Amino acid sequence: MSVIEGINEANQKELFKKYEAKYKALADQLRLKIMYELNQRGQVCVCDLTEIVELPQSKLSYHLKILLDADLITREKIGTWNYYRLHEAEVRGLLSEELCCIFYPEKK
Amino acid sequence: MSVIEGINEANQKELFKKYEAKYKALADQLRLKIMYELNQRGQVCVCDLTEIVELPQSKLSYHLKILLDADLITREKIGTWNYYRLHEAEVRGLLSEELCCIFYPEKK
DNA sequence: TTAATATATCAAATAAAATTGATGTACATA
DNA sequence: TATGTACATCAATTTTATTTGATATATTAA
């Protein structure tokens, strides 16, 4: 079932709330930059990202959490490091093709 | 020139700032609902919209201004009325096809 | 076991956005 | 000209988001 079918009063509110949360996570320069860098580099650990985006660690962690909670990125723990990467399908479902390949990669 | 070509340090910041503003405007349930209704109805005046979305007039005006400033909708004054409609091309360039035809119409 | 590194989380302070009610302006109609 | 309607804008308040610096936890290395 496509998104538009099945819209009724009850669904609507939920749907708008969902997209509000997603777009809210995207609506920030820093976070877009993070997405851009993750897209460029694939998998990146926080320690590297701190240098790439030049943010204090706690601030970066804060913004990563927002992206993670919105399901726009994923986290994988490997030893001491936390590696983040884009949640490609999710971002693709949100942003126009015009934004390929800034914030998500070209389709393989 | 596509968006991705011509990205350099100087462009980048501007680009992210631009998308921040656009997505910020979209990042709100009420405003998404307004977009949805405009998409359903084409051209709508504020007086009708007040009833459709059930918002006090000043609140609606506030949110319309945000969408207008972000260039996501347009305004046309006809007599006493201000008619708003989607800025279709702009929204299409921002949102994934998955969001057709909730927040923007099918391509003719 | 101690120390160092990687990272998340917390509390306090600050900043930005949204809401509310009131006021102002333009146009239309009596 | 006086009244009503359609809106935008403003100032004050409330709510939400962001920043900052400090602390806590887990893992690794000495």
PDB file of N, CA and C (backbone and C1' of nucleotides) in Angstrom, chain B residues 44-48 57 75-84, chain C residues 24-29, chain D residues 4-8:
ATOM      1  N   VAL B  44      -6.237  28.286  -1.962  1.00  0.00           N
ATOM      2  CA  VAL B  44      -7.103  28.464  -0.802  1.00  0.00           C
ATOM      3  C   VAL B  44      -6.834  29.799  -0.124  1.00  0.00           C
ATOM      4  N   CYS B  45      -7.896  30.480   0.286  1.00  0.00           N
ATOM      5  CA  CYS B  45      -7.708  31.745   1.006  1.00  0.00           C
ATOM      6  C   CYS B  45      -7.597  31.473   2.500  1.00  0.00           C
ATOM      7  N   VAL B  46      -7.021  32.437   3.208  1.00  0.00           N
ATOM      8  CA  VAL B  46      -6.760  32.266   4.634  1.00  0.00           C
ATOM      9  C   VAL B  46      -8.045  31.995   5.400  1.00  0.00           C
ATOM     10  N   CYS B  47      -9.091  32.704   5.039  1.00  0.00           N
ATOM     11  CA  CYS B  47     -10.346  32.535   5.781  1.00  0.00           C
ATOM     12  C   CYS B  47     -10.850  31.092   5.713  1.00  0.00           C
ATOM     13  N   ASP B  48     -10.757  30.487   4.552  1.00  0.00           N
ATOM     14  CA  ASP B  48     -11.154  29.079   4.439  1.00  0.00           C
ATOM     15  C   ASP B  48     -10.186  28.160   5.171  1.00  0.00           C
ATOM     16  N   GLN B  57      -6.534  32.655  13.628  1.00  0.00           N
ATOM     17  CA  GLN B  57      -6.035  33.340  12.447  1.00  0.00           C
ATOM     18  C   GLN B  57      -4.574  33.779  12.584  1.00  0.00           C
ATOM     19  N   ARG B  75       1.731  33.269  -2.643  1.00  0.00           N
ATOM     20  CA  ARG B  75       0.562  34.042  -2.246  1.00  0.00           C
ATOM     21  C   ARG B  75       0.108  34.905  -3.404  1.00  0.00           C
ATOM     22  N   GLU B  76      -1.188  34.988  -3.589  1.00  0.00           N
ATOM     23  CA  GLU B  76      -1.723  35.879  -4.611  1.00  0.00           C
ATOM     24  C   GLU B  76      -2.894  36.629  -4.013  1.00  0.00           C
ATOM     25  N   LYS B  77      -2.827  37.937  -4.106  1.00  0.00           N
ATOM     26  CA  LYS B  77      -3.915  38.744  -3.543  1.00  0.00           C
ATOM     27  C   LYS B  77      -4.971  38.988  -4.607  1.00  0.00           C
ATOM     28  N   ILE B  78      -6.209  38.652  -4.281  1.00  0.00           N
ATOM     29  CA  ILE B  78      -7.312  38.899  -5.193  1.00  0.00           C
ATOM     30  C   ILE B  78      -8.393  39.601  -4.386  1.00  0.00           C
ATOM     31  N   GLY B  79      -8.574  40.902  -4.647  1.00  0.00           N
ATOM     32  CA  GLY B  79      -9.531  41.687  -3.867  1.00  0.00           C
ATOM     33  C   GLY B  79      -9.120  41.681  -2.413  1.00  0.00           C
ATOM     34  N   THR B  80     -10.051  41.323  -1.568  1.00  0.00           N
ATOM     35  CA  THR B  80      -9.780  41.302  -0.130  1.00  0.00           C
ATOM     36  C   THR B  80      -9.030  40.050   0.305  1.00  0.00           C
ATOM     37  N   TRP B  81      -9.026  39.059  -0.574  1.00  0.00           N
ATOM     38  CA  TRP B  81      -8.506  37.766  -0.150  1.00  0.00           C
ATOM     39  C   TRP B  81      -7.062  37.499  -0.546  1.00  0.00           C
ATOM     40  N   ASN B  82      -6.384  36.768   0.297  1.00  0.00           N
ATOM     41  CA  ASN B  82      -5.059  36.260  -0.040  1.00  0.00           C
ATOM     42  C   ASN B  82      -5.170  34.768  -0.294  1.00  0.00           C
ATOM     43  N   TYR B  83      -4.865  34.403  -1.505  1.00  0.00           N
ATOM     44  CA  TYR B  83      -4.919  32.987  -1.851  1.00  0.00           C
ATOM     45  C   TYR B  83      -3.523  32.392  -1.805  1.00  0.00           C
ATOM     46  N   TYR B  84      -3.423  31.285  -1.139  1.00  0.00           N
ATOM     47  CA  TYR B  84      -2.149  30.573  -1.063  1.00  0.00           C
ATOM     48  C   TYR B  84      -2.234  29.298  -1.885  1.00  0.00           C
TER      49      TYR B  84
ATOM     50  P    DG C  24      -3.095  50.241  16.995  1.00  0.00           P
ATOM     51  O5'  DG C  24      -2.696  49.812  15.516  1.00  0.00           O
ATOM     52  C5'  DG C  24      -1.381  49.310  15.219  1.00  0.00           C
ATOM     53  C4'  DG C  24      -1.333  49.015  13.735  1.00  0.00           C
ATOM     54  C3'  DG C  24      -2.034  50.079  12.881  1.00  0.00           C
ATOM     55  O3'  DG C  24      -1.293  50.259  11.687  1.00  0.00           O
ATOM     56  C1'  DG C  24      -3.061  47.986  12.528  1.00  0.00           C
ATOM     57  P    DT C  25      -1.601  51.449  10.700  1.00  0.00           P
ATOM     58  O5'  DT C  25      -1.884  50.744   9.297  1.00  0.00           O
ATOM     59  C5'  DT C  25      -1.206  49.533   8.935  1.00  0.00           C
ATOM     60  C4'  DT C  25      -1.971  48.917   7.782  1.00  0.00           C
ATOM     61  C3'  DT C  25      -2.701  49.947   6.914  1.00  0.00           C
ATOM     62  O3'  DT C  25      -2.479  49.620   5.563  1.00  0.00           O
ATOM     63  C1'  DT C  25      -4.189  48.281   7.608  1.00  0.00           C
ATOM     64  P    DA C  26      -2.818  50.669   4.382  1.00  0.00           P
ATOM     65  O5'  DA C  26      -3.507  49.765   3.276  1.00  0.00           O
ATOM     66  C5'  DA C  26      -3.213  48.367   3.177  1.00  0.00           C
ATOM     67  C4'  DA C  26      -4.458  47.657   2.682  1.00  0.00           C
ATOM     68  C3'  DA C  26      -5.293  48.499   1.711  1.00  0.00           C
ATOM     69  O3'  DA C  26      -5.491  47.727   0.539  1.00  0.00           O
ATOM     70  C1'  DA C  26      -6.658  47.608   3.432  1.00  0.00           C
ATOM     71  P    DC C  27      -6.076  48.372  -0.812  1.00  0.00           P
ATOM     72  O5'  DC C  27      -7.541  47.758  -0.861  1.00  0.00           O
ATOM     73  C5'  DC C  27      -7.688  46.328  -0.791  1.00  0.00           C
ATOM     74  C4'  DC C  27      -9.093  46.046  -0.317  1.00  0.00           C
ATOM     75  C3'  DC C  27     -10.169  46.703  -1.190  1.00  0.00           C
ATOM     76  O3'  DC C  27     -10.856  45.652  -1.850  1.00  0.00           O
ATOM     77  C1'  DC C  27     -10.657  46.856   1.136  1.00  0.00           C
ATOM     78  P    DA C  28     -12.017  45.941  -2.919  1.00  0.00           P
ATOM     79  O5'  DA C  28     -13.318  45.772  -2.020  1.00  0.00           O
ATOM     80  C5'  DA C  28     -13.549  44.523  -1.376  1.00  0.00           C
ATOM     81  C4'  DA C  28     -14.813  44.618  -0.549  1.00  0.00           C
ATOM     82  C3'  DA C  28     -16.008  45.173  -1.331  1.00  0.00           C
ATOM     83  O3'  DA C  28     -17.101  44.319  -1.042  1.00  0.00           O
ATOM     84  C1'  DA C  28     -15.672  46.434   0.648  1.00  0.00           C
ATOM     85  P    DT C  29     -18.413  44.342  -1.989  1.00  0.00           P
ATOM     86  O5'  DT C  29     -19.542  44.832  -0.982  1.00  0.00           O
ATOM     87  C5'  DT C  29     -19.581  44.290   0.348  1.00  0.00           C
ATOM     88  C4'  DT C  29     -20.342  45.235   1.248  1.00  0.00           C
ATOM     89  C3'  DT C  29     -21.577  45.874   0.603  1.00  0.00           C
ATOM     90  O3'  DT C  29     -22.665  45.663   1.474  1.00  0.00           O
ATOM     91  C1'  DT C  29     -20.301  47.503   1.711  1.00  0.00           C
TER      92       DT C  29
ATOM     93  P    DG D   4     -20.089  46.746  12.821  1.00  0.00           P
ATOM     94  O5'  DG D   4     -19.543  45.861  11.606  1.00  0.00           O
ATOM     95  C5'  DG D   4     -20.407  45.572  10.488  1.00  0.00           C
ATOM     96  C4'  DG D   4     -19.642  44.696   9.521  1.00  0.00           C
ATOM     97  C3'  DG D   4     -18.881  43.561  10.207  1.00  0.00           C
ATOM     98  O3'  DG D   4     -19.011  42.385   9.409  1.00  0.00           O
ATOM     99  C1'  DG D   4     -17.364  44.911   8.984  1.00  0.00           C
ATOM    100  P    DT D   5     -18.491  40.976   9.936  1.00  0.00           P
ATOM    101  O5'  DT D   5     -17.418  40.578   8.826  1.00  0.00           O
ATOM    102  C5'  DT D   5     -17.717  40.767   7.433  1.00  0.00           C
ATOM    103  C4'  DT D   5     -16.420  40.624   6.680  1.00  0.00           C
ATOM    104  C3'  DT D   5     -15.544  39.466   7.160  1.00  0.00           C
ATOM    105  O3'  DT D   5     -15.155  38.725   6.020  1.00  0.00           O
ATOM    106  C1'  DT D   5     -14.286  41.465   7.074  1.00  0.00           C
ATOM    107  P    DA D   6     -14.245  37.437   6.069  1.00  0.00           P
ATOM    108  O5'  DA D   6     -12.834  38.065   5.673  1.00  0.00           O
ATOM    109  C5'  DA D   6     -12.599  38.473   4.325  1.00  0.00           C
ATOM    110  C4'  DA D   6     -11.119  38.758   4.204  1.00  0.00           C
ATOM    111  C3'  DA D   6     -10.240  37.627   4.723  1.00  0.00           C
ATOM    112  O3'  DA D   6      -9.164  37.443   3.815  1.00  0.00           O
ATOM    113  C1'  DA D   6      -9.701  39.633   5.822  1.00  0.00           C
ATOM    114  P    DC D   7      -8.360  36.082   3.886  1.00  0.00           P
ATOM    115  O5'  DC D   7      -7.395  36.395   5.088  1.00  0.00           O
ATOM    116  C5'  DC D   7      -6.101  36.634   4.668  1.00  0.00           C
ATOM    117  C4'  DC D   7      -5.580  37.966   5.243  1.00  0.00           C
ATOM    118  C3'  DC D   7      -4.355  37.707   6.077  1.00  0.00           C
ATOM    119  O3'  DC D   7      -3.265  37.668   5.173  1.00  0.00           O
ATOM    120  C1'  DC D   7      -5.673  39.518   6.890  1.00  0.00           C
ATOM    121  P    DA D   8      -1.955  36.971   5.640  1.00  0.00           P
ATOM    122  O5'  DA D   8      -1.171  38.208   6.293  1.00  0.00           O
ATOM    123  C5'  DA D   8      -0.984  39.378   5.524  1.00  0.00           C
ATOM    124  C4'  DA D   8      -0.315  40.448   6.384  1.00  0.00           C
ATOM    125  C3'  DA D   8       0.970  39.977   7.054  1.00  0.00           C
ATOM    126  O3'  DA D   8       1.936  40.985   6.857  1.00  0.00           O
ATOM    127  C1'  DA D   8      -0.582  40.773   8.698  1.00  0.00           C
TER     128       DA D   8
END
